[in-house]
Short mmCIF file of N, CA and C and ligand atoms in Angstrom, two decimals:
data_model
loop_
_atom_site.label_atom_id
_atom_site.label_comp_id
_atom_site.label_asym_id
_atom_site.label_seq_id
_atom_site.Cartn_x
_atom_site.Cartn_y
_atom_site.Cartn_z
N UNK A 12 -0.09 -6.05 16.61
CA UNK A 12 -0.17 -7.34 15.90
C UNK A 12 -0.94 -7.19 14.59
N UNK A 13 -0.77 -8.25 13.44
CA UNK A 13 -1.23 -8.25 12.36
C UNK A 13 -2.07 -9.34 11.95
N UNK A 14 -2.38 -9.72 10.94
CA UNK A 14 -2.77 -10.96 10.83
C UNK A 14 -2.18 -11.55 9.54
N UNK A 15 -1.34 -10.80 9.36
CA UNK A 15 -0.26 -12.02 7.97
C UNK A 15 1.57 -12.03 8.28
N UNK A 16 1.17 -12.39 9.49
CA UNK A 16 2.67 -12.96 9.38
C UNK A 16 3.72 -12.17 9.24
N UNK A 17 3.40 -10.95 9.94
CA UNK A 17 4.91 -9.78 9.68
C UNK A 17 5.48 -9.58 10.75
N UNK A 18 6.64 -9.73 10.66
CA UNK A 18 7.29 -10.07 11.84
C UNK A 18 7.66 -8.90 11.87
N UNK A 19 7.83 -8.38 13.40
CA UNK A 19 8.12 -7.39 14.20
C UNK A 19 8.86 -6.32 13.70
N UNK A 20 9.59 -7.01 13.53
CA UNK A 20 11.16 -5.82 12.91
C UNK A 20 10.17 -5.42 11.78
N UNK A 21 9.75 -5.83 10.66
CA UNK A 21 9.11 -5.31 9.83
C UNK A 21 8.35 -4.56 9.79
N UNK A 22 7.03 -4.85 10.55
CA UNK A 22 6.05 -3.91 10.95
C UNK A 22 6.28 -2.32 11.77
N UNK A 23 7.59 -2.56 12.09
CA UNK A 23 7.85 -1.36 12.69
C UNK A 23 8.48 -0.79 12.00
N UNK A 24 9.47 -1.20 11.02
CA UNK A 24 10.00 -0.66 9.49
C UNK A 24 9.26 0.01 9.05
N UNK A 25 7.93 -0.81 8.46
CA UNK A 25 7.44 -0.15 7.69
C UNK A 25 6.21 0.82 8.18
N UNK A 26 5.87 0.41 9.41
CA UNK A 26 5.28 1.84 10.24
C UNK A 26 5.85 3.20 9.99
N UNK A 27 7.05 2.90 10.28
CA UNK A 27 7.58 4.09 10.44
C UNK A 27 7.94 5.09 9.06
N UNK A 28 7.95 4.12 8.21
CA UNK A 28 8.37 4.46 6.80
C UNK A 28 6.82 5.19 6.14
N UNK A 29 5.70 4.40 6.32
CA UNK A 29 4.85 4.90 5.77
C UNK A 29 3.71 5.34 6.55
N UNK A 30 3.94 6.65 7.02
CA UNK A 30 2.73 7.92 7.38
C UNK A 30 1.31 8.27 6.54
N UNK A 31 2.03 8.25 5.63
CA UNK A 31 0.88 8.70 4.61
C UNK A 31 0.78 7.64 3.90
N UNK A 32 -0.46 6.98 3.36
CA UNK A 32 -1.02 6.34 2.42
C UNK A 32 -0.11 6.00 1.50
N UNK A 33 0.67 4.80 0.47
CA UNK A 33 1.78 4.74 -0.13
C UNK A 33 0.80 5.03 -1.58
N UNK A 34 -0.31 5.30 -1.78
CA UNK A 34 -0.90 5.24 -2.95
C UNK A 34 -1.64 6.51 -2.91
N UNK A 35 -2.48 7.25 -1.80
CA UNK A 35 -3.05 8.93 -2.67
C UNK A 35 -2.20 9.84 -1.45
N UNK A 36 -1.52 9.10 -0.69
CA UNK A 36 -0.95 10.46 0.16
C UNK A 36 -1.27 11.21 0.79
N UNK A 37 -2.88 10.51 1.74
CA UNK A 37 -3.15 11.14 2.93
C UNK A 37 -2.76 10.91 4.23
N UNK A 38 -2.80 11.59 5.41
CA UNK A 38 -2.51 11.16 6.22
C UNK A 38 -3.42 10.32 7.16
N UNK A 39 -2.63 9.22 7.40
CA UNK A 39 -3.19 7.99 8.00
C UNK A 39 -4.17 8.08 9.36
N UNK A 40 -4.92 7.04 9.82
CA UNK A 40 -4.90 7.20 11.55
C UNK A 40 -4.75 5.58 11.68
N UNK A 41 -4.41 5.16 13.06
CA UNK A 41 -4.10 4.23 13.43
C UNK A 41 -5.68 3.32 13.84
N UNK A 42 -6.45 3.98 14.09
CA UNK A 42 -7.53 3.68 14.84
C UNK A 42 -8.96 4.74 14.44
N UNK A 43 -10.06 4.06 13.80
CA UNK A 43 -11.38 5.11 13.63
C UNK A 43 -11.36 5.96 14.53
N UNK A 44 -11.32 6.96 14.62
CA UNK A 44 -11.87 8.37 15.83
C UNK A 44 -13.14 8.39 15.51
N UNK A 45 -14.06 8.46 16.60
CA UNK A 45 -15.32 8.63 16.93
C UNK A 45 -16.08 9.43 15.28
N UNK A 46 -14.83 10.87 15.18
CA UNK A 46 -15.75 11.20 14.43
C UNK A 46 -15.19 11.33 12.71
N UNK A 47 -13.95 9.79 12.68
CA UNK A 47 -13.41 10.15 11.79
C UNK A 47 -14.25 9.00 10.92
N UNK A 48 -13.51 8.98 9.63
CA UNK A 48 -14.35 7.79 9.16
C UNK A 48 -13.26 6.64 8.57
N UNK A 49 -13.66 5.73 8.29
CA UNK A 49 -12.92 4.39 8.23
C UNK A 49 -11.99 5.16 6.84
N UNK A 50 -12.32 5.44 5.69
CA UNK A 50 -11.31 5.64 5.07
C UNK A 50 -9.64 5.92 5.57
N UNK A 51 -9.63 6.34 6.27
CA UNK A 51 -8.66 7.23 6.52
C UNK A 51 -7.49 6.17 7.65
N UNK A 52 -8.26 5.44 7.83
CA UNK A 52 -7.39 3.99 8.69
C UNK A 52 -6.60 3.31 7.77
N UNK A 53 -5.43 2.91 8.66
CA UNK A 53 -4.34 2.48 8.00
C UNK A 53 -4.32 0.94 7.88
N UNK A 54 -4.04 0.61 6.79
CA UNK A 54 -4.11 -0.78 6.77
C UNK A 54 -2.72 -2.00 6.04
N UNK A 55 -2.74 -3.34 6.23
CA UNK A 55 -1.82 -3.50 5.88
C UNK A 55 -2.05 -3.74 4.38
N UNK A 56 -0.46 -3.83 3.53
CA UNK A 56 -0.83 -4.29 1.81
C UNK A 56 0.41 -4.76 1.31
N UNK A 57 0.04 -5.68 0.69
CA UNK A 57 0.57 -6.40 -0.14
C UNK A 57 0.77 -6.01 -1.39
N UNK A 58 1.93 -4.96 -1.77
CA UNK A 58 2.17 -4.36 -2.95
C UNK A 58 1.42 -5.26 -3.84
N UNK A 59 2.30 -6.04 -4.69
CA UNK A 59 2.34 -7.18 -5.40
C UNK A 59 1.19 -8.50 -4.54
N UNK A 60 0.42 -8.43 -5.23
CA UNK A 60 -0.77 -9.18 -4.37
C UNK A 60 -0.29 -10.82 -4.61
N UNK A 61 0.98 -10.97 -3.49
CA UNK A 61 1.67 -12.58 -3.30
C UNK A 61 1.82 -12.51 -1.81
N UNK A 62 1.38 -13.25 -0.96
CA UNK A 62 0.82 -13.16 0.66
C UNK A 62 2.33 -13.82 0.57
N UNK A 63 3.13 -14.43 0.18
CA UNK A 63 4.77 -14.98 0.14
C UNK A 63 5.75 -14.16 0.14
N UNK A 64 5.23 -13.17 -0.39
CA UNK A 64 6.48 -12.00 -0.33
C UNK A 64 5.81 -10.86 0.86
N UNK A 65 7.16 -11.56 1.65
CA UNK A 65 7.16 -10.43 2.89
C UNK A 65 7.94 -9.71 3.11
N UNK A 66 8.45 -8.78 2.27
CA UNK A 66 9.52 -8.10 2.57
C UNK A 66 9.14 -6.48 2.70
N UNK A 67 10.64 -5.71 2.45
CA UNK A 67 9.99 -4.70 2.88
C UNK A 67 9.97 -4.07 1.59
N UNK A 68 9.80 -4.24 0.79
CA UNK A 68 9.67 -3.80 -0.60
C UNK A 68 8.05 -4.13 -1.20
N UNK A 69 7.64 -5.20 -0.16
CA UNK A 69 5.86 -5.52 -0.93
C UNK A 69 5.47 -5.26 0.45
N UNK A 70 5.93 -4.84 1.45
CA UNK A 70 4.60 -4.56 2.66
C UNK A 70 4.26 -3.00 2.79
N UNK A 71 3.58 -2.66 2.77
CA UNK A 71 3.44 -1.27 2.90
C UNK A 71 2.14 -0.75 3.85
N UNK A 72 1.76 0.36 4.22
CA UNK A 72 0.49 0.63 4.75
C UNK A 72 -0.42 1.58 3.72
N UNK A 73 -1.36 1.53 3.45
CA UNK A 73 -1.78 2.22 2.65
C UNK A 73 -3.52 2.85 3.38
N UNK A 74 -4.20 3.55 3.09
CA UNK A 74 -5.37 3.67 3.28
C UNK A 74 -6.51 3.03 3.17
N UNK A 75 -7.56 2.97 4.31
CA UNK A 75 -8.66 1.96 4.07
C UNK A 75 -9.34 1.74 2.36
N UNK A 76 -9.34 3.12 2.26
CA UNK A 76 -10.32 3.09 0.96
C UNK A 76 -9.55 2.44 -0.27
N UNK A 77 -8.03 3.20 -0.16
CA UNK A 77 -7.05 2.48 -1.38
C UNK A 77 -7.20 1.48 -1.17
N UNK A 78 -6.69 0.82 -0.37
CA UNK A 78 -7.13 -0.62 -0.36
C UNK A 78 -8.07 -1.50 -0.60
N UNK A 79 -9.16 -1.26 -0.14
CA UNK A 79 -10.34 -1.89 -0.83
C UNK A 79 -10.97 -1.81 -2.38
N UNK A 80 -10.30 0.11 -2.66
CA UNK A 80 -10.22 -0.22 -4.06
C UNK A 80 -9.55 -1.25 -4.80
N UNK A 81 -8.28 -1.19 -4.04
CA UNK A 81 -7.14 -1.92 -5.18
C UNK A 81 -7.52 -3.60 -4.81
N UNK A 82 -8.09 -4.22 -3.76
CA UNK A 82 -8.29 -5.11 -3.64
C UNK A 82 -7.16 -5.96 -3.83
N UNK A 83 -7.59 -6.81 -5.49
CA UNK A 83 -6.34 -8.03 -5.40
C UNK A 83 -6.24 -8.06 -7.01
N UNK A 84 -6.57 -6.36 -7.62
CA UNK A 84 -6.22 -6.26 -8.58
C UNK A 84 -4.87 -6.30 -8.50
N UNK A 85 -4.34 -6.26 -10.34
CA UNK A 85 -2.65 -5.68 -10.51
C UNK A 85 -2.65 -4.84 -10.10
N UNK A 86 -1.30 -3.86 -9.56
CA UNK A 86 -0.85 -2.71 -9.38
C UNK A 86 -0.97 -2.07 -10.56
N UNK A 87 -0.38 -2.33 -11.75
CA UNK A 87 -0.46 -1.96 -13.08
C UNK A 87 -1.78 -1.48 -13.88
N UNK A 88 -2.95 -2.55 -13.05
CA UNK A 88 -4.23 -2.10 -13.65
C UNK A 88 -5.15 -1.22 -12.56
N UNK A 89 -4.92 -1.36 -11.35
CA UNK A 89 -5.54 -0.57 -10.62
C UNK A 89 -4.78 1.02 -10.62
N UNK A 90 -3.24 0.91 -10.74
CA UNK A 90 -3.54 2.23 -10.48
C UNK A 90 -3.68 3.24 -12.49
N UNK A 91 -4.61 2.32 -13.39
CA UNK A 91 -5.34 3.09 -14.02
C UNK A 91 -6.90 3.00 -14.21
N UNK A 92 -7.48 2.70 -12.79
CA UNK A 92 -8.78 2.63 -12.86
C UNK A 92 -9.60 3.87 -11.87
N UNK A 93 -11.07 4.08 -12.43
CA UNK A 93 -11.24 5.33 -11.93
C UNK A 93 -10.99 5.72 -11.56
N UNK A 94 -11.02 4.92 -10.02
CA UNK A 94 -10.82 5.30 -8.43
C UNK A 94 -9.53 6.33 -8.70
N UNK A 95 -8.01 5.83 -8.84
CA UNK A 95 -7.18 6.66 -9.16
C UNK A 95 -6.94 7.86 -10.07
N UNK A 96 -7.41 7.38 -10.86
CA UNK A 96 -8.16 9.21 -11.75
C UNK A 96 -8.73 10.05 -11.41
N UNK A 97 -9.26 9.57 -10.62
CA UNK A 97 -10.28 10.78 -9.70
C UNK A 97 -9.29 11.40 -8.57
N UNK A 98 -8.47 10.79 -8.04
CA UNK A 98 -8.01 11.07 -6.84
C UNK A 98 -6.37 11.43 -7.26
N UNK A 99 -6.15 11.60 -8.99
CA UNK A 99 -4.57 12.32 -9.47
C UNK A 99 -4.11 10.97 -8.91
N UNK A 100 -3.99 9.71 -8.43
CA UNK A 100 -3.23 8.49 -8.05
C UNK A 100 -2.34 8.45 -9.74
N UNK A 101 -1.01 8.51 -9.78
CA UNK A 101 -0.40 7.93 -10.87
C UNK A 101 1.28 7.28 -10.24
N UNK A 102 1.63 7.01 -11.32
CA UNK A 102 2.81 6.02 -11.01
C UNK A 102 3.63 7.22 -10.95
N UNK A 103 3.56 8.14 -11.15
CA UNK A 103 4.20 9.34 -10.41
C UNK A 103 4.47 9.45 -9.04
N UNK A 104 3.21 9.67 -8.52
CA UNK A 104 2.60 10.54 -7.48
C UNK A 104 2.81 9.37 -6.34
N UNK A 105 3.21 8.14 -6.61
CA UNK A 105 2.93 6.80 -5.52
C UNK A 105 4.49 7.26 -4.78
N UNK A 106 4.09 6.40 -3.27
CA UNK A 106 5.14 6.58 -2.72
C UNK A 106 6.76 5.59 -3.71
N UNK A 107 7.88 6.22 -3.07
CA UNK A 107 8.86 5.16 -3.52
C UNK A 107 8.68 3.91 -3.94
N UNK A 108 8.45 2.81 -2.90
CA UNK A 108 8.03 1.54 -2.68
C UNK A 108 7.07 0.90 -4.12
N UNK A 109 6.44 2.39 -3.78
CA UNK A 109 5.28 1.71 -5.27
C UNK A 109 5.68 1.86 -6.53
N UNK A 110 6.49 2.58 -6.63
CA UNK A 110 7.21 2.97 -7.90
C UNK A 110 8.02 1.76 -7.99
N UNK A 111 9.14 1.15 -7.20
CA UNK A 111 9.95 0.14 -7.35
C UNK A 111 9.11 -1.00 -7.84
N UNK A 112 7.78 -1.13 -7.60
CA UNK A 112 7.31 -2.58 -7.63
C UNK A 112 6.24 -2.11 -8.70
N UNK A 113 6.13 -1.26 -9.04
CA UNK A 113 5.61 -1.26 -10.77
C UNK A 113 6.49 -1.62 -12.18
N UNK A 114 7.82 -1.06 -11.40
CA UNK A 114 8.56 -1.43 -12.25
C UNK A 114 9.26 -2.67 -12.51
N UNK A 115 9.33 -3.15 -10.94
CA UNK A 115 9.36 -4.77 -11.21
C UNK A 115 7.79 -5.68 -11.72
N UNK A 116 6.95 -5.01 -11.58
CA UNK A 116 5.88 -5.96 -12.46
C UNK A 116 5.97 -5.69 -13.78
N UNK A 117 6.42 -4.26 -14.48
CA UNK A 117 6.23 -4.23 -15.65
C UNK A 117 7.40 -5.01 -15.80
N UNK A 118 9.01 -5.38 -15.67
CA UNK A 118 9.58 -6.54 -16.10
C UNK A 118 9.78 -7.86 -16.62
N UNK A 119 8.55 -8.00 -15.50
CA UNK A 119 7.93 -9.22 -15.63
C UNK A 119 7.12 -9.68 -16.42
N UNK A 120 6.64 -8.48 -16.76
CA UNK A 120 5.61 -8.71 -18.06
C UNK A 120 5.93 -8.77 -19.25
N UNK A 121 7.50 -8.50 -19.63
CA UNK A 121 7.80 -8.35 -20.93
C UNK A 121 8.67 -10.00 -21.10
ZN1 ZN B 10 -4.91 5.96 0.09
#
């Protein structure tokens, strides 16, 4: 279970789709291990930070830490802020998903 409203079929979509982090490309865990540390937990995200779009194009799983970096910045501006510089994060390097929805925000912007 989640706590925003993703219905089943989805969550298992996109489980399955995303192993690794959709933003630095580590591998996930489902649950803290005793001796792991919270970074590394998988969490849910809202590409495009709109809690309305539930599809499978803005839900993704990404990593504790990405996430809290990226918060409820843009996609556009977070992934050129430190955090991602440090860690090679570019609109390259992002999974599929994230690539599609950079490019639909930069659309939008023009
Ligand atoms: Zn990550």
């Amino acid at each position: 279970m989640n706590n925003w409203d993703i219905p089943e079929w989805l969550e298992r979509e996109v489980k399955e789709r995303d192993k690794i982090c959709v933003y630095c490309g580590i591998q996930m865990v489902e649950q803290m291990s005793p001796r792991g540390t919270r970074k590394a937990v998988a969490t849910w995200e809202h590409i495009i930070n709109d809690a309305t779009i539930v599809s499978r194009e803005n839900i993704a799983r990404c990593c504790a830490a990405c996430n809290s970096s990226k918060g409820t910045k843009k996609l556009s501006d977070w992934i050129q802020s430190s955090y991602c510089k440090k860690r090679g994060i570019k609109k390259e390097t992002v999974a599929e998903v994230v690539k599609e929805a950079l490019k639909r925000e930069m659309r939008a912007e023009v």
